[in-house]
PDB file of C-alpha atoms in Angstrom:
ATOM      1  CA  MET A   1     -27.987 -33.714  26.025  1.00 46.00           C
ATOM      2  CA  LEU A   2     -24.410 -31.851  26.861  1.00 49.00           C
ATOM      3  CA  ALA A   3     -24.998 -29.692  30.095  1.00 52.00           C
ATOM      4  CA  ILE A   4     -22.271 -27.092  29.769  1.00 54.00           C
ATOM      5  CA  MET A   5     -20.998 -25.343  32.807  1.00 57.00           C
ATOM      6  CA  GLU A   6     -21.367 -21.614  32.617  1.00 61.00           C
ATOM      7  CA  PHE A   7     -18.332 -20.168  34.715  1.00 74.00           C
ATOM      8  CA  GLY A   8     -18.487 -17.142  36.719  1.00 74.00           C
ATOM      9  CA  TRP A   9     -15.443 -14.968  38.687  1.00 77.00           C
ATOM     10  CA  SER A  10     -16.270 -16.173  42.074  1.00 76.00           C
ATOM     11  CA  ASP A  11     -16.734 -19.765  41.557  1.00 85.00           C
ATOM     12  CA  THR A  12     -13.969 -20.685  38.240  1.00 89.00           C
ATOM     13  CA  TRP A  13     -11.789 -17.017  37.250  1.00 91.00           C
ATOM     14  CA  GLY A  14     -10.952 -16.177  40.828  1.00 94.00           C
ATOM     15  CA  PRO A  15      -9.693 -18.880  42.088  1.00 94.00           C
ATOM     16  CA  ILE A  16      -8.025 -19.663  39.220  1.00 95.00           C
ATOM     17  CA  LEU A  17      -5.944 -16.253  39.123  1.00 96.00           C
ATOM     18  CA  GLY A  18      -5.529 -17.148  43.218  1.00 97.00           C
ATOM     19  CA  PHE A  19      -3.560 -20.563  42.602  1.00 97.00           C
ATOM     20  CA  THR A  20      -2.128 -19.529  39.591  1.00 97.00           C
ATOM     21  CA  ALA A  21      -0.587 -17.013  41.958  1.00 97.00           C
ATOM     22  CA  LEU A  22       0.125 -19.096  44.355  1.00 97.00           C
ATOM     23  CA  PHE A  23       2.630 -21.315  42.322  1.00 97.00           C
ATOM     24  CA  VAL A  24       4.142 -18.543  40.645  1.00 97.00           C
ATOM     25  CA  VAL A  25       5.044 -17.095  43.984  1.00 97.00           C
ATOM     26  CA  ILE A  26       6.611 -20.526  44.757  1.00 96.00           C
ATOM     27  CA  HIS A  27       8.454 -20.378  41.511  1.00 97.00           C
ATOM     28  CA  VAL A  28       9.498 -17.422  42.342  1.00 97.00           C
ATOM     29  CA  LEU A  29      10.558 -17.773  46.172  1.00 97.00           C
ATOM     30  CA  ALA A  30      12.891 -20.737  44.869  1.00 96.00           C
ATOM     31  CA  VAL A  31      14.382 -18.766  42.684  1.00 95.00           C
ATOM     32  CA  ILE A  32      15.392 -15.742  44.865  1.00 95.00           C
ATOM     33  CA  ARG A  33      15.567 -18.401  48.152  1.00 94.00           C
ATOM     34  CA  VAL A  34      16.488 -21.401  47.683  1.00 94.00           C
ATOM     35  CA  GLU A  35      18.844 -22.083  43.928  1.00 93.00           C
ATOM     36  CA  PRO A  36      19.860 -19.063  41.677  1.00 93.00           C
ATOM     37  CA  ALA A  37      20.005 -21.224  38.693  1.00 94.00           C
ATOM     38  CA  TYR A  38      16.746 -21.457  36.899  1.00 96.00           C
ATOM     39  CA  SER A  39      16.666 -24.584  35.758  1.00 94.00           C
ATOM     40  CA  ARG A  40      17.100 -26.329  39.084  1.00 95.00           C
ATOM     41  CA  ALA A  41      15.540 -24.237  40.934  1.00 96.00           C
ATOM     42  CA  PHE A  42      12.719 -24.363  38.637  1.00 96.00           C
ATOM     43  CA  LYS A  43      12.722 -28.597  39.441  1.00 95.00           C
ATOM     44  CA  LEU A  44      12.728 -27.772  43.065  1.00 96.00           C
ATOM     45  CA  SER A  45       9.567 -25.649  42.226  1.00 97.00           C
ATOM     46  CA  ARG A  46       7.688 -27.905  40.771  1.00 96.00           C
ATOM     47  CA  ALA A  47       8.721 -31.253  43.422  1.00 96.00           C
ATOM     48  CA  GLY A  48       7.318 -28.835  45.969  1.00 94.00           C
ATOM     49  CA  ALA A  49       3.472 -28.493  43.973  1.00 95.00           C
ATOM     50  CA  ALA A  50       4.052 -32.329  43.391  1.00 95.00           C
ATOM     51  CA  LEU A  51       3.828 -33.079  46.989  1.00 95.00           C
ATOM     52  CA  ILE A  52       0.197 -31.075  47.455  1.00 94.00           C
ATOM     53  CA  LEU A  53      -0.766 -32.418  43.907  1.00 96.00           C
ATOM     54  CA  THR A  54      -0.248 -36.233  44.897  1.00 96.00           C
ATOM     55  CA  ILE A  55      -2.177 -35.139  47.696  1.00 96.00           C
ATOM     56  CA  LEU A  56      -4.776 -34.707  46.046  1.00 96.00           C
ATOM     57  CA  GLY A  57      -4.732 -37.605  43.652  1.00 96.00           C
ATOM     58  CA  ILE A  58      -4.779 -40.059  46.793  1.00 96.00           C
ATOM     59  CA  ALA A  59      -7.760 -38.344  47.815  1.00 97.00           C
ATOM     60  CA  ALA A  60      -9.605 -38.468  44.787  1.00 96.00           C
ATOM     61  CA  PHE A  61      -8.857 -41.606  44.654  1.00 96.00           C
ATOM     62  CA  VAL A  62     -10.676 -42.667  47.714  1.00 96.00           C
ATOM     63  CA  GLY A  63     -13.422 -40.318  47.185  1.00 95.00           C
ATOM     64  CA  GLY A  64     -14.130 -41.577  43.680  1.00 95.00           C
ATOM     65  CA  PHE A  65     -13.281 -45.269  44.448  1.00 96.00           C
ATOM     66  CA  GLU A  66     -16.704 -46.505  43.952  1.00 95.00           C
ATOM     67  CA  HIS A  67     -16.675 -45.122  40.312  1.00 94.00           C
ATOM     68  CA  TRP A  68     -13.565 -46.606  39.382  1.00 94.00           C
ATOM     69  CA  ARG A  69     -15.871 -49.515  36.484  1.00 93.00           C
ATOM     70  CA  GLU A  70     -16.514 -46.330  35.053  1.00 93.00           C
ATOM     71  CA  ALA A  71     -12.838 -45.003  34.791  1.00 94.00           C
ATOM     72  CA  PHE A  72     -13.626 -42.119  37.417  1.00 96.00           C
ATOM     73  CA  LEU A  73     -15.667 -40.515  34.835  1.00 95.00           C
ATOM     74  CA  TYR A  74     -18.548 -39.413  36.102  1.00 94.00           C
ATOM     75  CA  ARG A  75     -21.015 -36.312  36.430  1.00 92.00           C
ATOM     76  CA  HIS A  76     -20.526 -34.265  39.632  1.00 91.00           C
ATOM     77  CA  GLN A  77     -22.770 -32.278  41.860  1.00 86.00           C
ATOM     78  CA  GLN A  78     -22.498 -28.665  42.328  1.00 84.00           C
ATOM     79  CA  GLY A  79     -20.532 -27.791  45.503  1.00 87.00           C
ATOM     80  CA  ASP A  80     -18.254 -30.756  45.441  1.00 93.00           C
ATOM     81  CA  TRP A  81     -14.844 -30.097  46.909  1.00 95.00           C
ATOM     82  CA  MET A  82     -13.029 -31.765  43.710  1.00 96.00           C
ATOM     83  CA  ARG A  83     -13.604 -29.143  41.373  1.00 95.00           C
ATOM     84  CA  THR A  84     -11.688 -26.215  44.012  1.00 95.00           C
ATOM     85  CA  GLY A  85      -9.205 -29.360  43.435  1.00 96.00           C
ATOM     86  CA  LEU A  86      -9.279 -29.303  39.723  1.00 96.00           C
ATOM     87  CA  LEU A  87      -8.768 -25.597  39.604  1.00 96.00           C
ATOM     88  CA  LEU A  88      -5.808 -25.875  41.983  1.00 97.00           C
ATOM     89  CA  VAL A  89      -4.426 -27.912  39.553  1.00 97.00           C
ATOM     90  CA  TYR A  90      -4.953 -25.681  36.356  1.00 95.00           C
ATOM     91  CA  GLY A  91      -3.782 -23.012  38.438  1.00 97.00           C
ATOM     92  CA  HIS A  92      -0.887 -25.202  38.758  1.00 97.00           C
ATOM     93  CA  LEU A  93      -0.523 -25.608  35.192  1.00 97.00           C
ATOM     94  CA  LEU A  94      -0.988 -22.283  34.148  1.00 97.00           C
ATOM     95  CA  ALA A  95       1.668 -21.030  36.904  1.00 98.00           C
ATOM     96  CA  ASP A  96       4.106 -23.172  34.859  1.00 97.00           C
ATOM     97  CA  PHE A  97       3.425 -22.197  31.397  1.00 97.00           C
ATOM     98  CA  ILE A  98       4.163 -18.234  32.633  1.00 97.00           C
ATOM     99  CA  TRP A  99       7.312 -19.760  34.406  1.00 97.00           C
ATOM    100  CA  MET A 100       8.961 -21.150  31.523  1.00 97.00           C
ATOM    101  CA  ALA A 101       7.866 -18.239  29.473  1.00 97.00           C
ATOM    102  CA  VAL A 102      10.048 -16.162  32.225  1.00 97.00           C
ATOM    103  CA  GLY A 103      12.384 -18.563  31.827  1.00 96.00           C
ATOM    104  CA  LYS A 104      12.899 -17.922  27.763  1.00 96.00           C
ATOM    105  CA  TYR A 105      12.860 -14.207  28.157  1.00 95.00           C
ATOM    106  CA  LYS A 106      14.710 -13.433  31.163  1.00 95.00           C
ATOM    107  CA  TYR A 107      16.907 -16.359  31.511  1.00 93.00           C
ATOM    108  CA  GLY A 108      17.649 -17.615  27.583  1.00 96.00           C
ATOM    109  CA  ILE A 109      16.030 -20.888  28.801  1.00 95.00           C
ATOM    110  CA  THR A 110      14.238 -22.464  26.159  1.00 95.00           C
ATOM    111  CA  PRO A 111      10.928 -25.022  27.521  1.00 95.00           C
ATOM    112  CA  ARG A 112      10.803 -28.279  27.109  1.00 93.00           C
ATOM    113  CA  LYS A 113       8.865 -29.738  24.375  1.00 93.00           C
ATOM    114  CA  ASP A 114       7.499 -32.849  26.008  1.00 92.00           C
ATOM    115  CA  LEU A 115       6.403 -30.439  29.661  1.00 94.00           C
ATOM    116  CA  ILE A 116       4.398 -28.177  27.022  1.00 95.00           C
ATOM    117  CA  ILE A 117       3.096 -31.141  25.431  1.00 94.00           C
ATOM    118  CA  HIS A 118       1.897 -32.749  28.772  1.00 93.00           C
ATOM    119  CA  HIS A 119       0.756 -29.595  30.366  1.00 95.00           C
ATOM    120  CA  GLY A 120      -1.044 -28.510  27.161  1.00 95.00           C
ATOM    121  CA  LEU A 121      -2.954 -31.882  27.781  1.00 93.00           C
ATOM    122  CA  GLY A 122      -3.971 -31.019  30.825  1.00 94.00           C
ATOM    123  CA  VAL A 123      -4.917 -27.729  30.034  1.00 94.00           C
ATOM    124  CA  VAL A 124      -7.632 -28.905  27.523  1.00 93.00           C
ATOM    125  CA  GLY A 125      -8.658 -32.557  29.662  1.00 91.00           C
ATOM    126  CA  PHE A 126      -8.984 -31.064  32.864  1.00 93.00           C
ATOM    127  CA  GLY A 127     -11.125 -27.648  30.672  1.00 91.00           C
ATOM    128  CA  ALA A 128     -13.010 -29.843  29.546  1.00 90.00           C
ATOM    129  CA  ALA A 129     -14.035 -31.383  32.712  1.00 91.00           C
ATOM    130  CA  LEU A 130     -14.944 -27.914  34.012  1.00 91.00           C
ATOM    131  CA  VAL A 131     -17.194 -27.210  31.317  1.00 88.00           C
ATOM    132  CA  LEU A 132     -18.954 -30.489  31.224  1.00 87.00           C
ATOM    133  CA  GLU A 133     -18.979 -31.124  35.320  1.00 89.00           C
ATOM    134  CA  ILE A 134     -17.224 -34.960  34.613  1.00 91.00           C
ATOM    135  CA  GLY A 135     -14.600 -36.545  35.056  1.00 92.00           C
ATOM    136  CA  TYR A 136     -12.951 -34.392  38.192  1.00 95.00           C
ATOM    137  CA  ALA A 137     -12.337 -37.364  39.763  1.00 96.00           C
ATOM    138  CA  PHE A 138     -10.372 -38.612  36.934  1.00 96.00           C
ATOM    139  CA  GLY A 139      -8.530 -35.828  36.258  1.00 94.00           C
ATOM    140  CA  LEU A 140      -7.268 -35.647  40.250  1.00 96.00           C
ATOM    141  CA  LEU A 141      -6.405 -38.918  40.203  1.00 94.00           C
ATOM    142  CA  THR A 142      -3.817 -38.730  37.451  1.00 94.00           C
ATOM    143  CA  MET A 143      -1.920 -36.534  39.869  1.00 95.00           C
ATOM    144  CA  ILE A 144      -1.017 -39.450  42.545  1.00 93.00           C
ATOM    145  CA  THR A 145       1.566 -39.949  39.434  1.00 92.00           C
ATOM    146  CA  GLU A 146       3.164 -36.088  40.303  1.00 93.00           C
ATOM    147  CA  LEU A 147       5.533 -38.620  42.083  1.00 92.00           C
ATOM    148  CA  LEU A 148       7.932 -38.416  39.109  1.00 92.00           C
ATOM    149  CA  PRO A 149       8.227 -34.223  39.477  1.00 93.00           C
ATOM    150  CA  LEU A 150       9.134 -35.260  43.333  1.00 93.00           C
ATOM    151  CA  SER A 151      11.945 -37.827  42.482  1.00 93.00           C
ATOM    152  CA  THR A 152      13.312 -35.065  39.729  1.00 92.00           C
ATOM    153  CA  GLY A 153      13.179 -32.285  42.318  1.00 94.00           C
ATOM    154  CA  VAL A 154      15.033 -34.422  44.764  1.00 94.00           C
ATOM    155  CA  ASN A 155      17.287 -34.755  42.227  1.00 93.00           C
ATOM    156  CA  ALA A 156      18.009 -31.106  42.130  1.00 94.00           C
ATOM    157  CA  TRP A 157      18.773 -31.042  45.440  1.00 94.00           C
ATOM    158  CA  GLY A 158      21.229 -34.273  45.377  1.00 94.00           C
ATOM    159  CA  LYS A 159      22.758 -32.123  42.651  1.00 91.00           C
ATOM    160  CA  ARG A 160      23.031 -28.762  44.881  1.00 91.00           C
ATOM    161  CA  ILE A 161      24.102 -30.204  47.896  1.00 92.00           C
ATOM    162  CA  ALA A 162      26.727 -32.576  45.704  1.00 91.00           C
ATOM    163  CA  VAL A 163      25.691 -35.688  46.956  1.00 94.00           C
ATOM    164  CA  SER A 164      26.079 -38.443  44.426  1.00 92.00           C
ATOM    165  CA  ARG A 165      24.107 -40.965  46.453  1.00 93.00           C
ATOM    166  CA  VAL A 166      20.721 -38.553  46.250  1.00 94.00           C
ATOM    167  CA  VAL A 167      21.256 -38.322  42.591  1.00 92.00           C
ATOM    168  CA  GLU A 168      21.755 -41.925  41.814  1.00 91.00           C
ATOM    169  CA  ALA A 169      18.871 -42.920  44.297  1.00 92.00           C
ATOM    170  CA  SER A 170      16.050 -40.157  42.623  1.00 92.00           C
ATOM    171  CA  ASP A 171      17.625 -41.155  39.382  1.00 90.00           C
ATOM    172  CA  ARG A 172      16.454 -45.103  39.866  1.00 91.00           C
ATOM    173  CA  ALA A 173      13.490 -43.755  42.015  1.00 92.00           C
ATOM    174  CA  ARG A 174      11.999 -41.602  38.749  1.00 91.00           C
ATOM    175  CA  LEU A 175      12.242 -44.336  36.804  1.00 91.00           C
ATOM    176  CA  HIS A 176      10.632 -46.990  39.054  1.00 92.00           C
ATOM    177  CA  VAL A 177       7.595 -44.419  39.227  1.00 94.00           C
ATOM    178  CA  LEU A 178       7.550 -44.522  35.594  1.00 94.00           C
ATOM    179  CA  ALA A 179       7.405 -48.626  35.619  1.00 93.00           C
ATOM    180  CA  TRP A 180       5.514 -49.137  38.201  1.00 94.00           C
ATOM    181  CA  LEU A 181       3.085 -46.645  38.846  1.00 95.00           C
ATOM    182  CA  ARG A 182       2.695 -43.604  35.928  1.00 95.00           C
ATOM    183  CA  LEU A 183       2.430 -46.847  33.123  1.00 96.00           C
ATOM    184  CA  PRO A 184       0.468 -49.269  34.793  1.00 96.00           C
ATOM    185  CA  LEU A 185      -2.103 -46.245  36.268  1.00 96.00           C
ATOM    186  CA  TRP A 186      -2.351 -45.204  32.098  1.00 96.00           C
ATOM    187  CA  THR A 187      -2.670 -48.517  30.942  1.00 97.00           C
ATOM    188  CA  SER A 188      -5.134 -49.607  33.133  1.00 97.00           C
ATOM    189  CA  LEU A 189      -7.970 -46.127  32.755  1.00 97.00           C
ATOM    190  CA  PHE A 190      -7.445 -46.267  29.185  1.00 97.00           C
ATOM    191  CA  ALA A 191      -8.432 -50.394  29.428  1.00 97.00           C
ATOM    192  CA  LEU A 192     -11.215 -49.021  31.412  1.00 96.00           C
ATOM    193  CA  VAL A 193     -12.479 -46.167  29.047  1.00 96.00           C
ATOM    194  CA  VAL A 194     -12.295 -48.715  26.374  1.00 96.00           C
ATOM    195  CA  LEU A 195     -14.685 -50.897  28.066  1.00 95.00           C
ATOM    196  CA  THR A 196     -17.168 -48.710  28.543  1.00 94.00           C
ATOM    197  CA  LEU A 197     -17.043 -47.400  24.991  1.00 94.00           C
ATOM    198  CA  ILE A 198     -17.553 -51.261  23.444  1.00 93.00           C
ATOM    199  CA  HIS A 199     -20.795 -51.365  26.167  1.00 92.00           C
ATOM    200  CA  GLY A 200     -21.763 -48.232  26.094  1.00 89.00           C
ATOM    201  CA  THR A 201     -21.852 -44.628  27.864  1.00 87.00           C
ATOM    202  CA  GLU A 202     -24.358 -43.040  29.539  1.00 86.00           C
ATOM    203  CA  PRO A 203     -26.474 -40.599  27.292  1.00 86.00           C
ATOM    204  CA  GLY A 204     -23.839 -37.131  26.980  1.00 85.00           C
ATOM    205  CA  MET A 205     -20.999 -38.822  28.584  1.00 91.00           C
ATOM    206  CA  LEU A 206     -19.540 -39.907  25.122  1.00 92.00           C
ATOM    207  CA  ILE A 207     -17.422 -37.081  24.456  1.00 91.00           C
ATOM    208  CA  ALA A 208     -15.779 -37.115  28.149  1.00 91.00           C
ATOM    209  CA  TYR A 209     -14.594 -40.717  27.073  1.00 95.00           C
ATOM    210  CA  ILE A 210     -13.356 -40.055  24.382  1.00 94.00           C
ATOM    211  CA  VAL A 211     -11.299 -36.806  25.686  1.00 92.00           C
ATOM    212  CA  ALA A 212      -9.847 -39.246  28.514  1.00 94.00           C
ATOM    213  CA  GLY A 213      -8.904 -41.655  25.765  1.00 95.00           C
ATOM    214  CA  THR A 214      -7.111 -39.409  23.729  1.00 95.00           C
ATOM    215  CA  GLY A 215      -5.681 -37.515  26.896  1.00 93.00           C
ATOM    216  CA  LEU A 216      -4.473 -41.094  28.034  1.00 96.00           C
ATOM    217  CA  VAL A 217      -2.919 -42.283  24.836  1.00 96.00           C
ATOM    218  CA  GLY A 218      -0.530 -38.912  24.678  1.00 94.00           C
ATOM    219  CA  LEU A 219       0.502 -39.795  28.174  1.00 94.00           C
ATOM    220  CA  ILE A 220       1.445 -43.159  27.444  1.00 96.00           C
ATOM    221  CA  SER A 221       3.185 -41.728  24.696  1.00 95.00           C
ATOM    222  CA  LEU A 222       5.153 -39.271  26.597  1.00 94.00           C
ATOM    223  CA  ASP A 223       5.968 -41.504  29.949  1.00 95.00           C
ATOM    224  CA  VAL A 224       7.736 -44.428  27.215  1.00 94.00           C
ATOM    225  CA  PHE A 225       9.608 -41.476  25.580  1.00 92.00           C
ATOM    226  CA  TRP A 226      10.269 -40.798  29.091  1.00 92.00           C
ATOM    227  CA  MET A 227      11.050 -43.803  30.239  1.00 90.00           C
ATOM    228  CA  GLY A 228      13.684 -44.132  27.217  1.00 90.00           C
ATOM    229  CA  LYS A 229      15.352 -40.971  28.594  1.00 87.00           C
ATOM    230  CA  CYS A 230      15.530 -42.616  31.973  1.00 85.00           C
ATOM    231  CA  LEU A 231      17.075 -46.279  30.765  1.00 86.00           C
ATOM    232  CA  ARG A 232      20.078 -44.665  29.253  1.00 83.00           C
ATOM    233  CA  HIS A 233      21.490 -43.066  32.316  1.00 74.00           C
ATOM    234  CA  VAL A 234      20.511 -46.120  35.174  1.00 66.00           C
ATOM    235  CA  ASP A 235      19.757 -48.982  35.480  1.00 56.00           C
ATOM    236  CA  PHE A 236      16.599 -50.694  37.474  1.00 50.00           C
ATOM    237  CA  TYR A 237      18.555 -52.189  40.173  1.00 42.00           C
TER     238      TYR A 237
END
């Protein structure tokens, strides 16, 4: 029998609203104070957010490591700090959606479809984790891979200051993050999810593994697509 979390203002909606506002402010400050060009400013502000999220991901890896055989999918107790971390990530995703809408209607820049799909997977997957109180560690662990938008932000900064070596190094770093961090992490987690499904899950955990496995297929597909884009512009070495 699944236990469904009831959301309240103080424990869920308030924090999500606060975190969303925080990341929207970061986007606004980037375009007002740092870089007036919307697209480049968005990359820079996302890089700032990515640094926070990467730290969260590392902390979740350490905190949930004893559950690695279960693909970091396990039931969480009330008061677990990882729930607050997941609410922060949720706020980040919503803020990006808001800022993409601002880009479209104020600056006339159409949002990237791949980024919309990527964030949509996060909204659905992390939403399921919050409802079921399962997989906070799994969701946060994926934030380690936010090193990718961090490298994109360095690339944008390199273009802003017109230093080609920074641009080239960040392009190559992005490719290596995809090849040696993101894809190996997704495929390893997917293998653990499949093994658990084969051997049988604990009662009430099946839906969590199905949601996680489906999300990982989407993430692997997106990263293969992004890796192909990178390879058209830069070699590994």
